[in-house]
mmCIF file of C-alpha atoms (C1' of nucleotides) in Angstrom:
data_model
loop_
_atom_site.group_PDB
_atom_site.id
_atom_site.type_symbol
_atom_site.label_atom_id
_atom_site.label_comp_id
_atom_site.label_asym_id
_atom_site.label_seq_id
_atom_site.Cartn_x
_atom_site.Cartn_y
_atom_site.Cartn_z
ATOM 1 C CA UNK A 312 140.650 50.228 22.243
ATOM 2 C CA UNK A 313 140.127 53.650 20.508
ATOM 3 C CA UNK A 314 138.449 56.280 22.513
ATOM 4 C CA UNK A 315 136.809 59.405 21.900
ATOM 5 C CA UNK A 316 139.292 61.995 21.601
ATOM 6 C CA UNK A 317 137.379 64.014 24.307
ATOM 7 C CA UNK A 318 137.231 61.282 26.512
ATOM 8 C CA UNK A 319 141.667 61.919 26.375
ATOM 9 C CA UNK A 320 140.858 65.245 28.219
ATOM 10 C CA UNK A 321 141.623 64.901 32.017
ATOM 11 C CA UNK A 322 139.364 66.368 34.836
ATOM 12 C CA UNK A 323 136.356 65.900 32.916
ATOM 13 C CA UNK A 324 133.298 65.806 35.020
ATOM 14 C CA UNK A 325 131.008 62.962 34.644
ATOM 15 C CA UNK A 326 127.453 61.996 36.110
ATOM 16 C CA UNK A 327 124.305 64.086 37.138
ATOM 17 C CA UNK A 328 124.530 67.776 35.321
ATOM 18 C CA UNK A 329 124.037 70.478 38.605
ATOM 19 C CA UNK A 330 121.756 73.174 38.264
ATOM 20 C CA UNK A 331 125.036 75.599 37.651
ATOM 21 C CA UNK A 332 126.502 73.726 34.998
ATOM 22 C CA UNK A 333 122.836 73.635 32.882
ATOM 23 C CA UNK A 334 122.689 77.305 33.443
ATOM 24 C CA UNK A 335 126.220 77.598 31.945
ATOM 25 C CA UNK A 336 124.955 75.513 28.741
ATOM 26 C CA UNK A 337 121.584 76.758 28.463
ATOM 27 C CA UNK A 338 123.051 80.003 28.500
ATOM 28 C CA UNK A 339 125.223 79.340 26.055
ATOM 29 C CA UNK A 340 123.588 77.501 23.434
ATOM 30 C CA UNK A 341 120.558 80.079 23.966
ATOM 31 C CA UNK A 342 123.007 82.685 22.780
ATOM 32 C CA UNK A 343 125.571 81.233 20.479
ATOM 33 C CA UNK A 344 124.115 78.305 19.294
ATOM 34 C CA UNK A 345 125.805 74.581 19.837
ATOM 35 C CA UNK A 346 127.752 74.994 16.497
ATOM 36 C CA UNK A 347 130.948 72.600 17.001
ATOM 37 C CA UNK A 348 130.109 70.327 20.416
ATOM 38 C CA UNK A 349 133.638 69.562 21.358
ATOM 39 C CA UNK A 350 134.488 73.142 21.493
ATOM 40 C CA UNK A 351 131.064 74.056 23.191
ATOM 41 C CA UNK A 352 132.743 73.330 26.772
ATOM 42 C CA UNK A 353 135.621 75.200 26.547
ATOM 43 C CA UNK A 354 133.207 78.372 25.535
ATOM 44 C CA UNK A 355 130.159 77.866 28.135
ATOM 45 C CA UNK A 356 132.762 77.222 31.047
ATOM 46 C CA UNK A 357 132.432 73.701 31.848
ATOM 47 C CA UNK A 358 134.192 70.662 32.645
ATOM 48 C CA UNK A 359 132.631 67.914 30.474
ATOM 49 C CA UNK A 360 133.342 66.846 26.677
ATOM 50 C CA UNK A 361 131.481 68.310 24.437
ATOM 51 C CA UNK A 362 129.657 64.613 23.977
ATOM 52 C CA UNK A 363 128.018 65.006 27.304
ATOM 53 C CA UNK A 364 126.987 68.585 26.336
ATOM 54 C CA UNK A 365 124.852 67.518 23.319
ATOM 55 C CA UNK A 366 123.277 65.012 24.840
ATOM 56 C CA UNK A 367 122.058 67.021 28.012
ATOM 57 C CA UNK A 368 120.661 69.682 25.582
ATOM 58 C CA UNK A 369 119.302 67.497 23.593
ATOM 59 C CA UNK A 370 117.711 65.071 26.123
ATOM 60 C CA UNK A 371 116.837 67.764 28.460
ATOM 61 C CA UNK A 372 117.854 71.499 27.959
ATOM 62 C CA UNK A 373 116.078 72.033 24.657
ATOM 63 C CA UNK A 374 113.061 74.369 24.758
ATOM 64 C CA UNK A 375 111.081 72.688 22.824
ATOM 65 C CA UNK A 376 110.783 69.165 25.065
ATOM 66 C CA UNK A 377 107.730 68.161 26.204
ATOM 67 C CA UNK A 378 107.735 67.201 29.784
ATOM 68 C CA UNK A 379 105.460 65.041 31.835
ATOM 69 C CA UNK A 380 104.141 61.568 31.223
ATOM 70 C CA UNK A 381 103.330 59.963 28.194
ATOM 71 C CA UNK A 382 99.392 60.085 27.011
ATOM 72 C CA UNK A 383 97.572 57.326 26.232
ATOM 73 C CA UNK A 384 98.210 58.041 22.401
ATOM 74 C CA UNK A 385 101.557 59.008 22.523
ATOM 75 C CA UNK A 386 102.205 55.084 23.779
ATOM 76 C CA UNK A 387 99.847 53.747 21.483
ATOM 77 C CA UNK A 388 101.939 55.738 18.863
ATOM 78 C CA UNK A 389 105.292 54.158 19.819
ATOM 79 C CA UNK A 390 103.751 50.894 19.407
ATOM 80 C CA UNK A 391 102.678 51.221 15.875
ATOM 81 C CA UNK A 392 105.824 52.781 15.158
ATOM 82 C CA UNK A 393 108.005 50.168 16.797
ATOM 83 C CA UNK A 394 105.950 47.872 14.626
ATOM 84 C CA UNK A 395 107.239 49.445 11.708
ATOM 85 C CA UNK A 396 110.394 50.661 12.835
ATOM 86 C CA UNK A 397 111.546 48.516 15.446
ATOM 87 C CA UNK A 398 113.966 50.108 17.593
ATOM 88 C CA UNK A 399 115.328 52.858 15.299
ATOM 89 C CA UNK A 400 114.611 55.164 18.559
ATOM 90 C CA UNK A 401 115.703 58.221 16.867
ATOM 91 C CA UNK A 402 113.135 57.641 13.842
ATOM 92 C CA UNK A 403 110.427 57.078 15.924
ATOM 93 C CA UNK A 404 111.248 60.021 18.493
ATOM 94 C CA UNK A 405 111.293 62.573 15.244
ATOM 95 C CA UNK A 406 107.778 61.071 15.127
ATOM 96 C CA UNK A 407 107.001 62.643 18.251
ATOM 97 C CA UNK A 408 106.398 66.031 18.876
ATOM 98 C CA UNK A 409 109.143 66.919 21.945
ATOM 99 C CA UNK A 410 109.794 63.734 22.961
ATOM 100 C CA UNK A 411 113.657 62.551 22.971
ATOM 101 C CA UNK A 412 114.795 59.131 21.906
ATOM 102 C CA UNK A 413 116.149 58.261 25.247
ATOM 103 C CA UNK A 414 113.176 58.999 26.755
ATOM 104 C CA UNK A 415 111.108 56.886 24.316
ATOM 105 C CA UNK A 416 113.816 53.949 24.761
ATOM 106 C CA UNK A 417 113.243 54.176 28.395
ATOM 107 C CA UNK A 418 109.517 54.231 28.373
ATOM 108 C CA UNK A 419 109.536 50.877 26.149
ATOM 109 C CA UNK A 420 112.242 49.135 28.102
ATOM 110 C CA UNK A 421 110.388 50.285 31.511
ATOM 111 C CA UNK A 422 106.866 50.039 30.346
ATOM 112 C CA UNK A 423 105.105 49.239 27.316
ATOM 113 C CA UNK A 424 107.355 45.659 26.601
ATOM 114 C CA UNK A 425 106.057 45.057 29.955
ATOM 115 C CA UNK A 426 102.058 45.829 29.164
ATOM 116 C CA UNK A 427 102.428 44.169 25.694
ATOM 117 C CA UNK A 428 103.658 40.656 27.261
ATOM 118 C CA UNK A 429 100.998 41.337 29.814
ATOM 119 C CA UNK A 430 98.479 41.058 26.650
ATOM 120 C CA UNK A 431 100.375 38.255 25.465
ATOM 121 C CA UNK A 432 102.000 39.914 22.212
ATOM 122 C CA UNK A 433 105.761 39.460 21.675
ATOM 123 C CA UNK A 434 107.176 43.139 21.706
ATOM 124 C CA UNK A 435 109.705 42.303 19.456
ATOM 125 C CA UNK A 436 107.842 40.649 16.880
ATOM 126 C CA UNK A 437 103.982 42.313 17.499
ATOM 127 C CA UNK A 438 102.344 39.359 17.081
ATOM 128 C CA UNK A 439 101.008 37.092 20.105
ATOM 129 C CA UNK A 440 103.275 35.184 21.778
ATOM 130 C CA UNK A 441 102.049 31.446 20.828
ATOM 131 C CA UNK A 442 102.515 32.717 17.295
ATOM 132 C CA UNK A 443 106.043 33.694 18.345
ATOM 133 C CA UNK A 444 107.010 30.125 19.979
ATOM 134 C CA UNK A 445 105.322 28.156 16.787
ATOM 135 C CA UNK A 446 107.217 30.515 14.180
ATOM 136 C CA UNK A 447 110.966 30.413 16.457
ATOM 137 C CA UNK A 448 110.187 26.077 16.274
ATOM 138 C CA UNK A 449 109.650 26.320 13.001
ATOM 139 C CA UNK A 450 112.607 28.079 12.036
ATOM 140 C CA UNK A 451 114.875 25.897 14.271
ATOM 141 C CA UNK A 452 113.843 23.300 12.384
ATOM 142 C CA UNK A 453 113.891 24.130 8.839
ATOM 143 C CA UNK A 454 117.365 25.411 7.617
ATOM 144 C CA UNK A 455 116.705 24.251 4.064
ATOM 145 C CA UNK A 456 115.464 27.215 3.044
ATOM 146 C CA UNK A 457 117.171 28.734 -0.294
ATOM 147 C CA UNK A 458 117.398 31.975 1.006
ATOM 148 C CA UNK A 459 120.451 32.942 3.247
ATOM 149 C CA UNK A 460 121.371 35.614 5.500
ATOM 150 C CA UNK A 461 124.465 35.533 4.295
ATOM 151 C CA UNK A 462 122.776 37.496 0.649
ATOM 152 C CA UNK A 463 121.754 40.379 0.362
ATOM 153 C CA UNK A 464 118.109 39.372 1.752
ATOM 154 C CA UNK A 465 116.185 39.791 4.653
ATOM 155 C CA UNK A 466 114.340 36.132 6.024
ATOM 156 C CA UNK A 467 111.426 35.688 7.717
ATOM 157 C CA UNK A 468 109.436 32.802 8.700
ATOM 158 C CA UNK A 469 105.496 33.149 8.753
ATOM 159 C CA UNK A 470 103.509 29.575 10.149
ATOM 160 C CA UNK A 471 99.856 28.950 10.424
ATOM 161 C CA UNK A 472 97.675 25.956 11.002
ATOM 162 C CA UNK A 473 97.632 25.396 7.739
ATOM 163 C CA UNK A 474 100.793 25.968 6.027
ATOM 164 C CA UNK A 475 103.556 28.012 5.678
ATOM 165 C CA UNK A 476 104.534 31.077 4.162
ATOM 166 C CA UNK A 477 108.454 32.013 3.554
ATOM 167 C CA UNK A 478 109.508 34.849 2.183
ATOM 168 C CA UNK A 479 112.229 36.794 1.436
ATOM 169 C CA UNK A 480 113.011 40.205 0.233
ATOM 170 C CA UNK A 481 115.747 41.345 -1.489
ATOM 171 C CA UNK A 482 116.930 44.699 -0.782
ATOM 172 C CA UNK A 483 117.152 47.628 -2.530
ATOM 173 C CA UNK A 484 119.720 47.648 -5.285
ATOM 174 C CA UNK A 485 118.842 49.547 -8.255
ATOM 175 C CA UNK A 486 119.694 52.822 -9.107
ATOM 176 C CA UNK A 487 116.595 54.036 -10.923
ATOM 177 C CA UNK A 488 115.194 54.648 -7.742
ATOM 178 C CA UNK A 489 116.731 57.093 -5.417
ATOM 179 C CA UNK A 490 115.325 56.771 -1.942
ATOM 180 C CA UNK A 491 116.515 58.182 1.019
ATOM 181 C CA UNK A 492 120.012 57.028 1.676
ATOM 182 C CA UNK A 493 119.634 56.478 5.248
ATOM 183 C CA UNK A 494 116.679 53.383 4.619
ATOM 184 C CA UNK A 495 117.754 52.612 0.951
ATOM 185 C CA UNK A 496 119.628 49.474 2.583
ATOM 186 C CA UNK A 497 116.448 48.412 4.130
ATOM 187 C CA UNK A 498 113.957 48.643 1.363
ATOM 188 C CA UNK A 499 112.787 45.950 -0.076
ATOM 189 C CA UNK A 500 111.567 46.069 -4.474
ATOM 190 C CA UNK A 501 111.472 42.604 -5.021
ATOM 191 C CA UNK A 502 110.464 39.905 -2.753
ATOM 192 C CA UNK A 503 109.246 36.288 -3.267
ATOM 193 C CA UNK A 504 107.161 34.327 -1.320
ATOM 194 C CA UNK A 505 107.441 30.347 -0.897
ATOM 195 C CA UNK A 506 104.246 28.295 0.032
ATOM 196 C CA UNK A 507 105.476 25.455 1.758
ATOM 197 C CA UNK A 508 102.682 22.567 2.523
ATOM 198 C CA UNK A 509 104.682 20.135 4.271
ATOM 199 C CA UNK A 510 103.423 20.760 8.058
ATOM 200 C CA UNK A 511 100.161 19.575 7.643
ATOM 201 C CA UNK A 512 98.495 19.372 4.275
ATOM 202 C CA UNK A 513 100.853 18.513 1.609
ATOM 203 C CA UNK A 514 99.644 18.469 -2.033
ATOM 204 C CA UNK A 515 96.257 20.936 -1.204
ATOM 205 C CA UNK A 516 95.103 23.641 -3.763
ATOM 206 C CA UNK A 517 94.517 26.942 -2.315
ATOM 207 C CA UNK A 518 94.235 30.436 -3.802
ATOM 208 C CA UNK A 519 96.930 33.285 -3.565
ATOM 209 C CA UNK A 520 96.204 36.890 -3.337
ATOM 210 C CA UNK A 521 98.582 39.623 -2.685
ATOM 211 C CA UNK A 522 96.633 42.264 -1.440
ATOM 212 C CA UNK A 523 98.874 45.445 -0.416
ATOM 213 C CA UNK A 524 97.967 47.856 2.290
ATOM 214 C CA UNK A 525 99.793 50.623 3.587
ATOM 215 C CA UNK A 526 99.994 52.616 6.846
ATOM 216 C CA UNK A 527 100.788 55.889 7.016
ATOM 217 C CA UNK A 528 102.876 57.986 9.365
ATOM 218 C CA UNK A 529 103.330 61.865 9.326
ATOM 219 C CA UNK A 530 106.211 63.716 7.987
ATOM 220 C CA UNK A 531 109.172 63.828 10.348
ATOM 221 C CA UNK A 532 108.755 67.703 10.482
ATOM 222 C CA UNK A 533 105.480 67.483 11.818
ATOM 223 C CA UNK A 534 105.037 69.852 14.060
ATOM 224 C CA UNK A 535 101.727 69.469 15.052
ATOM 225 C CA UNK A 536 101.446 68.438 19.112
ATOM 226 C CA UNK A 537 98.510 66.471 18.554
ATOM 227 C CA UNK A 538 98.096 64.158 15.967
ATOM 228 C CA UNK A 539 94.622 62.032 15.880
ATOM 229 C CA UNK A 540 94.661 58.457 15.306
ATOM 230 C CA UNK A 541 93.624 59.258 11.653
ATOM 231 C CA UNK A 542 96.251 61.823 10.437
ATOM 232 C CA UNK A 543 99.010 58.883 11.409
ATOM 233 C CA UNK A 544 97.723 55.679 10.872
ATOM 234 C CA UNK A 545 95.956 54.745 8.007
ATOM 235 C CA UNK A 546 95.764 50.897 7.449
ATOM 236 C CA UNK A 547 94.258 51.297 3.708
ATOM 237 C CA UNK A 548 92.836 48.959 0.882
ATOM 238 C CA UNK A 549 93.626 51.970 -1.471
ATOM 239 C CA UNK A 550 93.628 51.967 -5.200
ATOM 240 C CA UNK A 551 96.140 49.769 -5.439
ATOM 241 C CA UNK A 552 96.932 48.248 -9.087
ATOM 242 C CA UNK A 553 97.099 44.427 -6.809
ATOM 243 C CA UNK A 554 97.354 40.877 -8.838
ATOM 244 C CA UNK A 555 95.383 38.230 -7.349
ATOM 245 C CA UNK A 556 96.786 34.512 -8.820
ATOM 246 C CA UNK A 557 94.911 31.279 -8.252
ATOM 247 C CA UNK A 558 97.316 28.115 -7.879
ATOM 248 C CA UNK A 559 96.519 25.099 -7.987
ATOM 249 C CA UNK A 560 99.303 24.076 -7.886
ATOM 250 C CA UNK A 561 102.025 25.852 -5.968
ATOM 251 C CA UNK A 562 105.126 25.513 -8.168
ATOM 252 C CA UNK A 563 103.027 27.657 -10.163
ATOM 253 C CA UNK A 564 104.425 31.432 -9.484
ATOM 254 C CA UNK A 565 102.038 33.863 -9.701
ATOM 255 C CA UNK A 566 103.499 37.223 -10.943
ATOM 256 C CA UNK A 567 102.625 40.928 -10.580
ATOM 257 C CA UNK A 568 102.526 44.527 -10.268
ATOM 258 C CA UNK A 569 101.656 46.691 -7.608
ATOM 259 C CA UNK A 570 101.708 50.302 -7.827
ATOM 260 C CA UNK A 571 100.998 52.921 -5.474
ATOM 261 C CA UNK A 572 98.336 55.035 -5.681
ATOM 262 C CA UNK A 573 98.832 58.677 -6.553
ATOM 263 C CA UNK A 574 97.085 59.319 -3.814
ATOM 264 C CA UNK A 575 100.025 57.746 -1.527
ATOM 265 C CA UNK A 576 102.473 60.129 -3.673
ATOM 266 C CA UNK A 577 103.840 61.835 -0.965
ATOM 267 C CA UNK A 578 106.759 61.868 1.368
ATOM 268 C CA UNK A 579 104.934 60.265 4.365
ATOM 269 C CA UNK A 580 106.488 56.767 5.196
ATOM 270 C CA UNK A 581 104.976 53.753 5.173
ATOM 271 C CA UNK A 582 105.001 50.316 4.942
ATOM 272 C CA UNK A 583 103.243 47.602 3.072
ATOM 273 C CA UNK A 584 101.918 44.564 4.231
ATOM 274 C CA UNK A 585 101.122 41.536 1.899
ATOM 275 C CA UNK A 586 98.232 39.650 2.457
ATOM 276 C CA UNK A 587 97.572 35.963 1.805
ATOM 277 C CA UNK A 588 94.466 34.318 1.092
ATOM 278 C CA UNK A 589 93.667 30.561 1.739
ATOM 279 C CA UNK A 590 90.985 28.820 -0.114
ATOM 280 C CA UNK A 591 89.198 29.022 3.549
ATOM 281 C CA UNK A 592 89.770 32.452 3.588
ATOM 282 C CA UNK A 593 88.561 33.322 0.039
ATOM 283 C CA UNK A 594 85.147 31.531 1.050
ATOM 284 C CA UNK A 595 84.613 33.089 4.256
ATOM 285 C CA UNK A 596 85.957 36.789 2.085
ATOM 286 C CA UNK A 597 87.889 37.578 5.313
ATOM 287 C CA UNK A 598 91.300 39.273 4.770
ATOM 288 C CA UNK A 599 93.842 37.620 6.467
ATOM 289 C CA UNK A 600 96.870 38.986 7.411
ATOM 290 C CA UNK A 601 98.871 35.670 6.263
ATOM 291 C CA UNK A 602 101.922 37.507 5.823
ATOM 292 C CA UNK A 603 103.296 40.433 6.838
ATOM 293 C CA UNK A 604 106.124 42.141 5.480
ATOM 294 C CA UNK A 605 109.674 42.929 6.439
ATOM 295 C CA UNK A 606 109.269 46.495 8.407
ATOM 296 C CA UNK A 607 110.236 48.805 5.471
ATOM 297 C CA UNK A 608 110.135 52.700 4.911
ATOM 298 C CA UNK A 609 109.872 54.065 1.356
ATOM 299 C CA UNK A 610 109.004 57.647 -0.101
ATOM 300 C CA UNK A 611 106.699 56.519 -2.297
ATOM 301 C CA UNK A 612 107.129 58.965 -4.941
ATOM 302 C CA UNK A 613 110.081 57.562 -5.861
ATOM 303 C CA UNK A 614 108.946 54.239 -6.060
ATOM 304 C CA UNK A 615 105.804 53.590 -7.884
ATOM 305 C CA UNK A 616 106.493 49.890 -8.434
ATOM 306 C CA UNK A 617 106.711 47.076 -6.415
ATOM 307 C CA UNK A 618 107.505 43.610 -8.665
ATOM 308 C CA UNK A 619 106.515 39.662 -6.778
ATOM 309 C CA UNK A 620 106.114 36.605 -7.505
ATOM 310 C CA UNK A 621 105.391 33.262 -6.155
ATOM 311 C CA UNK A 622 106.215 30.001 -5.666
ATOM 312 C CA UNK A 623 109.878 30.532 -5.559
ATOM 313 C CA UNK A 624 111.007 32.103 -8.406
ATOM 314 C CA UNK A 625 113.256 34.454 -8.233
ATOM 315 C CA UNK A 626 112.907 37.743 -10.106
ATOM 316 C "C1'" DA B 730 113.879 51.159 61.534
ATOM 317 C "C1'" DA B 731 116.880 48.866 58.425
ATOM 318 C "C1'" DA B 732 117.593 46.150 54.452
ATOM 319 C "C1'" DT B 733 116.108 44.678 50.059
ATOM 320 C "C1'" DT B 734 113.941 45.023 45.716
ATOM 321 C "C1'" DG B 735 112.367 47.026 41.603
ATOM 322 C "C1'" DA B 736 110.873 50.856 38.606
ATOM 323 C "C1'" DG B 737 112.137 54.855 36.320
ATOM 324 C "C1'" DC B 738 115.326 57.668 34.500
ATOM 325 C "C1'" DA B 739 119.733 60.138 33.264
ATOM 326 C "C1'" DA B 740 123.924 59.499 31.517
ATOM 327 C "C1'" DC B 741 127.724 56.806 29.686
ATOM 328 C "C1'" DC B 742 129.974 53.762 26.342
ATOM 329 C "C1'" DG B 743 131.182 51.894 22.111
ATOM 330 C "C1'" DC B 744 130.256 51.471 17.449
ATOM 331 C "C1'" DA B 745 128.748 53.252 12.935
ATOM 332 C "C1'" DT B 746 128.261 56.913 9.980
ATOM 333 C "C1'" DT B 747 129.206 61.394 8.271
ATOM 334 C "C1'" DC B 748 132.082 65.240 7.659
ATOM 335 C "C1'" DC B 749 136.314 67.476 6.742
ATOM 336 C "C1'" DT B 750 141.011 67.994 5.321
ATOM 337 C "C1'" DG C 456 140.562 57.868 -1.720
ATOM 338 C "C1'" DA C 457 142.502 57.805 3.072
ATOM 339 C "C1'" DG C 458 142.408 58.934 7.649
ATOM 340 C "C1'" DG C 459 141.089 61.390 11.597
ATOM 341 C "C1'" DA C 460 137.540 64.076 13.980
ATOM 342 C "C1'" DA C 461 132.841 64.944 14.938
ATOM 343 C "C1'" DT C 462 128.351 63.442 15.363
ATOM 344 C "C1'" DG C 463 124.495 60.264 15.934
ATOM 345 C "C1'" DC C 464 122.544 56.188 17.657
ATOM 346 C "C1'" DG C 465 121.231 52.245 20.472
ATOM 347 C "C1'" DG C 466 122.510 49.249 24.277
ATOM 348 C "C1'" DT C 467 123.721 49.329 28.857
ATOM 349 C "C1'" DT C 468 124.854 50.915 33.386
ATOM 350 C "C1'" DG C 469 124.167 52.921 37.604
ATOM 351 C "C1'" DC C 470 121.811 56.163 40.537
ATOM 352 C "C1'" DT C 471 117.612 57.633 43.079
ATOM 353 C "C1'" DC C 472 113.616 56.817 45.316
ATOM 354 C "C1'" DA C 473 109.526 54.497 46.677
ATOM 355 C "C1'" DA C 474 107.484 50.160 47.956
ATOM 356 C "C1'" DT C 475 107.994 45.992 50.275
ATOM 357 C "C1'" DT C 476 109.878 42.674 53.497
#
DNA sequence: AAATTGAGCAACCGCATTCCT
DNA sequence: GAGGAATGCGGTTGCTCAATT
């Protein structure tokens, strides 16, 4: 197996950093800067590889970590974002005034899976845990669907008491719209959704609407140590251009636009859920969160347009 | 008092991506 | 463009310490 070339380097130490050795690093980096970590060893005086350097500093050493226990909103914070993000640590840490990946990873793994499956929500999924077991049957036994992981599509299985949603979402591919290249794999401009009646009321007439929403997160660079619940969260029925279809009939796709707001302009991420109406719903005018979509990040000034369709046709 | 268990945390490991020549 | 080095990331391990048996 290939190693890290400083891992070739004999007498390296390994384990708990002493007081001394942070001294030596702190030290350093405080004057010099980190510039090139595998030579920052050699020039601070210690015996580790330059690996084990960065990650002290950065997971402990840096001035501008935030120590103690997480608040109450801080947690409620990784939540959301691990909603959205699911464990992309490092994008949710940058999130986080002072706080480290590692230490966020360690917080979930110790702590807030634990109090979500106490609640009875699925911390993987964020939705409650008899939704979980129904979807995971469902799936097992329905591998007729015509989209494959094998494509270049994301799959996800959505079940109700009524019917089914599946939907799919084909990632980005274009090149008229330049996202960040990091999450331009993950972005999803086209998706379609197939209603499937089967499970329990085959041949009914319902009423589609796609009805957008967006939450918001603060910049990356935000620097501000507080942030209230409404500077990062902003679940939104904004001016959305949104198509509402009525089917009766659902080999009948119902196409649209959506297109984000001006307002939304900006280069905070978010992510966009798509709502589904039953007939039921439409009477009672409650918005139900039928389906919700594939976590996805997008700087929405580069993407104004959103195409969908339904009932299985492909765009 | 000793052994066991479990939570919390720091650090390591391996892989993927990016950078550099 | 290829290949190696450096860096970044997420999963995992293993240590410490407090609570429990």
């Amino acid at each position: 197996m290939k190693r890290h070339s400083c891992c070739y380097k004999q007498k390296l130490r390994k384990g708990l950093w002493s007081p001394e050795e942070d001294e030596k690093l702190l030290n350093y980096i405080t004057k010099h800067g980190h510039g090139c970590w595998s030579s920052v060893p050699k020039l601070a005086g210690l015996e580790r590889c330059g690996k084990s350097c960065r990650l002290r500093w950065i997971n402990y050493l840096r001035p501008d970590l935030k120590r103690g226990a997480f608040s109450s909103e801080e947690q409620n914070l990784i939540v959301e974002l691990h909603a959205v993000l699911g464990n992309r640590w490092s994008q949710i840490a940058a999130r986080l005034p002072g706080r480290t990946d590692n230490e966020i990873k360690n917080l979930w793994n110790s702590c807030i899976k634990k109090k979500l499956m106490k609640k009875g929500i699925d911390p993987i999924t964020h939705k409650p845990l008899s939704e979980v077991g129904k979807e995971t049957n469902r799936s097992d036994n329905n591998n007729s669907t015509s989209f494959s992981s094998e494509t270049n599509q994301d799959f996800f299985v959505k079940q109700t008491s009524d019917f089914s949603v599946y939907s799919a979402f084909q990632k980005q591919e274009s090149n008229s719209v330049s996202l960040n290249n990091s999450l331009s794999s993950m972005i999803p401009t086209q998706f379609n959704i197939d209603i499937d009646g089967s499970v329990s009321n085959a041949g009914f007439e319902t009423q589609v609407c796609v009805k957008p929403s967006i939450i918001l997160f603060p910049p990356p660079n935000n620097t501000s140590s507080t942030i209230s619940e409404q500077d990062h969260v902003k679940v939104s029925e904004p001016n959305w251009e949104s198509h509402c279809g009525t089917t009766s009939n659902l080999n009948n796709p119902v196409m649209g636009q959506m297109k984000w707001s001006d307002e939304y302009l900006n280069e905070s991420l978010f992510s966009t859920q798509v709502y589904v109406k039953s007939e039921t719903d439409f009477n009672s005018n409650i918005a139900f969160p039928w389906s919700q979509s594939q976590a996805c990040d997008v700087f929405p000034k580069d993407l104004q347009r959103m195409a969908f369709s339904f009932g299985g046709q492909t765009l």
